[in-house]
Each structure stands twice: as structure tokens, then as C-alpha cells.
CSV table of C-alpha atoms in Angstrom, one decimal:
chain,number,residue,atom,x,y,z
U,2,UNK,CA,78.3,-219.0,-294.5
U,3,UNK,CA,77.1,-221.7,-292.4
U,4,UNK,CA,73.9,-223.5,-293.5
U,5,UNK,CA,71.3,-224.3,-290.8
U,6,UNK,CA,69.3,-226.6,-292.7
U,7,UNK,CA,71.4,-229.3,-290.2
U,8,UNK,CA,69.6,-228.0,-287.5
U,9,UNK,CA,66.0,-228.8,-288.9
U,10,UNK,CA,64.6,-232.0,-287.6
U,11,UNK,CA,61.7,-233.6,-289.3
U,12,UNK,CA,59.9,-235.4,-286.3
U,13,UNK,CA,58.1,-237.4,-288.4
U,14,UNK,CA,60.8,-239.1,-290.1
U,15,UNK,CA,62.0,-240.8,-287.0
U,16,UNK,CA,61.6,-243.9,-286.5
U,17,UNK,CA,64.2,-245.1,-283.9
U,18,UNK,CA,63.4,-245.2,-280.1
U,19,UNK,CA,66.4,-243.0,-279.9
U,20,UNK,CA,68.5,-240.9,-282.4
U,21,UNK,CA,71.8,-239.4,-281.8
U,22,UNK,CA,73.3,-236.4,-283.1
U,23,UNK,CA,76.2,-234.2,-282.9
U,24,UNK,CA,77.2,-230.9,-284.4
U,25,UNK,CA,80.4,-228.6,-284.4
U,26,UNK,CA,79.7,-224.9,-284.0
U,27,UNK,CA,82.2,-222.0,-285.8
U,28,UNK,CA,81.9,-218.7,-286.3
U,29,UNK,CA,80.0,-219.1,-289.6
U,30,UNK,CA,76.8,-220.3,-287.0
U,31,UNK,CA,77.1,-217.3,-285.2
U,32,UNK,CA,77.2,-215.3,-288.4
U,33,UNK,CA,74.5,-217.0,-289.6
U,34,UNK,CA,72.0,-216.2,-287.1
U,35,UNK,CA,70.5,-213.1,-287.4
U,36,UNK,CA,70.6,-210.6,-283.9
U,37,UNK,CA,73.1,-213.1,-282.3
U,38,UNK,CA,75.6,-211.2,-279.5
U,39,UNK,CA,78.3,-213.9,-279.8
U,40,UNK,CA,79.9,-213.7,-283.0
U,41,UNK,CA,82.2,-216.4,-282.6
U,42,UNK,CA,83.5,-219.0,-281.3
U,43,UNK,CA,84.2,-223.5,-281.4
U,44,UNK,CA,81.4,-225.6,-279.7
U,45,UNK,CA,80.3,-229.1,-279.8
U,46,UNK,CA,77.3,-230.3,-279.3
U,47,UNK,CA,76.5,-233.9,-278.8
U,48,UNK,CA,72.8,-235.1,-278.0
U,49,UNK,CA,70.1,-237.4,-278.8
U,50,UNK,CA,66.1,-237.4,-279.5
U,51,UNK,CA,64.1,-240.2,-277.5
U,52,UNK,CA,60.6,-241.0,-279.5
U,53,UNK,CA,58.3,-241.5,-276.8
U,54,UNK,CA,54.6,-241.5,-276.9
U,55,UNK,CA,53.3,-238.4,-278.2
U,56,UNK,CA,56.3,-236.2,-277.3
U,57,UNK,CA,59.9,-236.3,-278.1
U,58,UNK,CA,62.6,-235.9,-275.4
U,59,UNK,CA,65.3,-234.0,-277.1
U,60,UNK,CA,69.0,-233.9,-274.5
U,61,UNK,CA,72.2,-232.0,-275.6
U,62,UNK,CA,75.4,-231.5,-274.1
U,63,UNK,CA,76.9,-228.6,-275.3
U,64,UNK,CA,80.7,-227.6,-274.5
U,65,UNK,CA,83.7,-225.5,-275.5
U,66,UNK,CA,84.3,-221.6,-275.8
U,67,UNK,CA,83.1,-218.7,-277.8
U,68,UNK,CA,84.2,-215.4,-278.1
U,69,UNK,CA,83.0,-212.0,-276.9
U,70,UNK,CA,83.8,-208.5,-276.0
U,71,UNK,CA,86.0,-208.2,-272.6
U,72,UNK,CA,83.5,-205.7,-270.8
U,73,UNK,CA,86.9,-203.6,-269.6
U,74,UNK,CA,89.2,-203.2,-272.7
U,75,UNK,CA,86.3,-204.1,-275.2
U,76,UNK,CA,89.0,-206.6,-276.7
U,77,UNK,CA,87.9,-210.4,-277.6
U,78,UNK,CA,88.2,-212.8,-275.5
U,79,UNK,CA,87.4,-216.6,-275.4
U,80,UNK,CA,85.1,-217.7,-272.8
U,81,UNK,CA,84.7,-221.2,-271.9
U,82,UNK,CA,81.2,-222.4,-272.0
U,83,UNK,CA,79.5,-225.9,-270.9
U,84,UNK,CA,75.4,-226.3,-270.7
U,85,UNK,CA,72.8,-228.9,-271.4
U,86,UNK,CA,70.0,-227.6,-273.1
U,87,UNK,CA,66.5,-230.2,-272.5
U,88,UNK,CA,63.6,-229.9,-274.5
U,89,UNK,CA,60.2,-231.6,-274.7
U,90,UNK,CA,58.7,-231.7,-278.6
U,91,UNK,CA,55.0,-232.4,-279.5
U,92,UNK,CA,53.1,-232.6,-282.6
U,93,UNK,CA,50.4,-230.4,-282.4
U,94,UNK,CA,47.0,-229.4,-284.9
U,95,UNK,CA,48.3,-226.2,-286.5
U,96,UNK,CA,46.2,-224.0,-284.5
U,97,UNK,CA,47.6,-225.1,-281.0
U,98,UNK,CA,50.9,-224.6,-282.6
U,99,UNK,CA,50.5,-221.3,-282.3
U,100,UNK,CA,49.6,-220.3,-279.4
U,101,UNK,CA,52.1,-220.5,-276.3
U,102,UNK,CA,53.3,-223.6,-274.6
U,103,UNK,CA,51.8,-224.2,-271.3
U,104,UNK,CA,55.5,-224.7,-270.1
U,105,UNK,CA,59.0,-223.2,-270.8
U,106,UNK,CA,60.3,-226.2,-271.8
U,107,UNK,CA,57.5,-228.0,-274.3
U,108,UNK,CA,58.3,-226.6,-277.8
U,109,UNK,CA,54.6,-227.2,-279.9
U,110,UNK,CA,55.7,-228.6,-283.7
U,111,UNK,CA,52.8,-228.1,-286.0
U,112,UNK,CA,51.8,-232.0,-286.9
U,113,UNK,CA,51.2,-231.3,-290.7
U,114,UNK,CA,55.2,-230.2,-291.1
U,115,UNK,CA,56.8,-231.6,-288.1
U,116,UNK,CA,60.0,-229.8,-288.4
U,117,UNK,CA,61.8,-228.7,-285.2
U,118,UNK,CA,64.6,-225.8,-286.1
U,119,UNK,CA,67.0,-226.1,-282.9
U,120,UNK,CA,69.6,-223.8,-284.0
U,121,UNK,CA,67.9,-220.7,-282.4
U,122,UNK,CA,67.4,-223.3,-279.2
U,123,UNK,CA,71.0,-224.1,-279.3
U,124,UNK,CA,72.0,-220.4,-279.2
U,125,UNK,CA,70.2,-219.3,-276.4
U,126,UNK,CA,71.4,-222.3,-274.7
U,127,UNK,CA,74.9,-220.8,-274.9
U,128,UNK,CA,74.1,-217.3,-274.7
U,129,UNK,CA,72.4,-218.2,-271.3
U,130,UNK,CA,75.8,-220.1,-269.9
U,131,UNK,CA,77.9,-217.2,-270.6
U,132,UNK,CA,78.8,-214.9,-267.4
U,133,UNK,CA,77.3,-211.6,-267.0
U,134,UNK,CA,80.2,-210.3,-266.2
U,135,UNK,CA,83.3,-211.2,-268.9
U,136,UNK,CA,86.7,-209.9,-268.6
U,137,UNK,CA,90.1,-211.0,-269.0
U,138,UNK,CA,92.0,-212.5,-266.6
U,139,UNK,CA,94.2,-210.0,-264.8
U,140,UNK,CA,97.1,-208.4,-267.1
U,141,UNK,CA,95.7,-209.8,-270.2
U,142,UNK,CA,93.3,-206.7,-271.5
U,143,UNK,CA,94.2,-204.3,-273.7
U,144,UNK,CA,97.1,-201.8,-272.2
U,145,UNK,CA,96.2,-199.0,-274.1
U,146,UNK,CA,92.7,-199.0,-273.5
U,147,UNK,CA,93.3,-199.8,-269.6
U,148,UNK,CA,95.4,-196.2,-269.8
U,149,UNK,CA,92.7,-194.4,-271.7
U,150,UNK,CA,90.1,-196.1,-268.8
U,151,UNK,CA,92.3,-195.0,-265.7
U,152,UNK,CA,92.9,-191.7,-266.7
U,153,UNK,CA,88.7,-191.2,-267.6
U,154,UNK,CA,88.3,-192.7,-264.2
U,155,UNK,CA,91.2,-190.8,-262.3
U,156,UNK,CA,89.7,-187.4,-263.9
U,157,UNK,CA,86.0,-188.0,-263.2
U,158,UNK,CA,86.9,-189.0,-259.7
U,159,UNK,CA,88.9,-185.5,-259.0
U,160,UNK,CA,85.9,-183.6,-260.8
U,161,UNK,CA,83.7,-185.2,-257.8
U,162,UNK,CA,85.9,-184.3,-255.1
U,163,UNK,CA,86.3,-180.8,-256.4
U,164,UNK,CA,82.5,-180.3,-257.2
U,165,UNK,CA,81.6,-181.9,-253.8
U,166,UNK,CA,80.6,-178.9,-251.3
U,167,UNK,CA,79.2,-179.7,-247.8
U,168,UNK,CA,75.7,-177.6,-247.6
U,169,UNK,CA,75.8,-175.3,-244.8
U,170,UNK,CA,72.8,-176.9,-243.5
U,171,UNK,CA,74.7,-180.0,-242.7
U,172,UNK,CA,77.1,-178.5,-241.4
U,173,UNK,CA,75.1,-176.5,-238.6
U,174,UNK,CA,73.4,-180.3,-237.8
U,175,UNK,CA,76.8,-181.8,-237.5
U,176,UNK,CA,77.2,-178.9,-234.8
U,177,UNK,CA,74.1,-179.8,-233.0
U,178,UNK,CA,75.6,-183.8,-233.0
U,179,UNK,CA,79.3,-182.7,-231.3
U,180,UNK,CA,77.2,-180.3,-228.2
């Protein structure tokens, strides 16, 4: 199980103008997030934290691919995935801390702990970069469950066609449009 202490950033301990960082994502980050839709996957992300006058400019380039469900066959697949993710820290009196940010991207750090947790950040980062629509590439899903899907698809389509009647009350204004 991955640990996500790594992602914690005390604030207050830098001292730098600048910090770099860097971190490899596997599937034990995905497991360990609770209520994350990618389970998997092998990501790098590569960023740095600029100390500026009462914020902190936080840049990350994140890249590689992670896996999730084909949405035809229901099958893994691996997706590729590239994103930046920018965020703007501040330290903040513990009530102000609570209360929403005025923007999306200001994150408000209560001043008397001054930790910053960017693994949920990170996530939704990637979750955001991923397609809506995911499938294979043609020919690569799941034969067996592409038969099971035609035949479903073939059979509900004849049901249609069978249950489809014209109402006679169309029909007698169709007449009216050929006279």
C-alpha cells in the first residue's frame, strides 16, 4: 500500500525561492485513495513550488497512462494521459481556512499547520485529462463480449421494428400530404 505522507507539503518548512519535486504514480496510489475511478496505472509527475510573497506558486507536469474500463467490452485498457495541474497556496488564520476560496485555483492552508496534501489534487488532475469517451482501438476489445453486445443490439433493434406500428391517424394525414 502506497503511503501518501510524500504528498504532504509543510509550507512553512520551505525556505528556497524554488523547490522541485517529482513523484512516480503505481497502482498502490490509486488503491490508496479512497472513491478513486482509476485503479491503476504508471504516471510521473515532475514539478516545483515557487515561495513568493504571501502565496506559493505550485506547477506540475504530469504524464504517462493509467488504466480503466474500455466503455464497449468493459476490458482494461491503458490510456495515455498528459496534464499540468497549477495551483496557488496561501496561509491563512484558521477560520478563513475554512471557508471557500474566492477562486478555483487558490487552495487556503491553515497558517498554524501549513501542510498542503496534493495527492487528492494530483488525482483529479488526471481524472480530468482522461477522455469521456474510452475504448480500444478497433479490433483490440474483448471478442466475446463484442458477440454478446451485437447480438443484445441486433435483438433489441428487431424488437423495435416489430413493435413499431404506424397510428392510423398518421396515416390518414400522410393521405391529405399526397392529394
Amino acid at each position: 500500500m502506497c503511503s501518501l505522507e510524500q504528498f504532504k507539503i509543510d509550507l512553512k518548512a520551505l525556505t528556497e525561492e524554488v523547490t522541485s519535486l517529482a513523484f512516480q504514480l503505481d497502482d498502490s496510489y490509486f488503491g490508496a485513495l479512497s472513491d478513486a475511478e482509476i485503479k491503476g496505472g504508471s504516471l510521473h509527475v515532475s514539478g516545483s513550488i515557487r515561495k513568493a510573497v504571501g502565496f506559493f506558486e505550485l506547477l506540475f507536469d504530469i504524464s504517462g497512462t493509467v488504466r480503466i474500463p474500455c466503455d464497449r467490452c468493459l476490458d482494461d485498457m491503458d490510456q495515455p494521459v498528459e496534464t499540468q495541474l497549477r495551483l496557488v497556496a496561501k496561509l491563512v488564520a484558521s477560520e478563513l481556512a475554512a471557508g471557500p476560496p474566492d477562486e478555483d485555483d487558490i487552495v487556503m492552508v491553515d497558517e498554524r499547520d501549513g501542510v498542503l496534501d496534493l495527492s487528492w489534487f494530483i488525482y483529479e488532475s488526471i481524472a480530468l485529462a482522461v477522455p469521456i469517451q474510452h475504448v480500444h482501438q478497433p479490433g483490440d476489445c474483448n471478442d466475446a463480449m463484442m458477440r454478446v453486445l451485437s447480438e443484445h443490439s441486433a435483438a433489441r433493434s428487431s424488437d423495435a421494428d416489430a413493435k413499431q406500428e404506424i397510428d392510423p391517424r398518421w396515416e390518414k394525414l400522410k393521405g391529405l400530404l399526397d392529394s
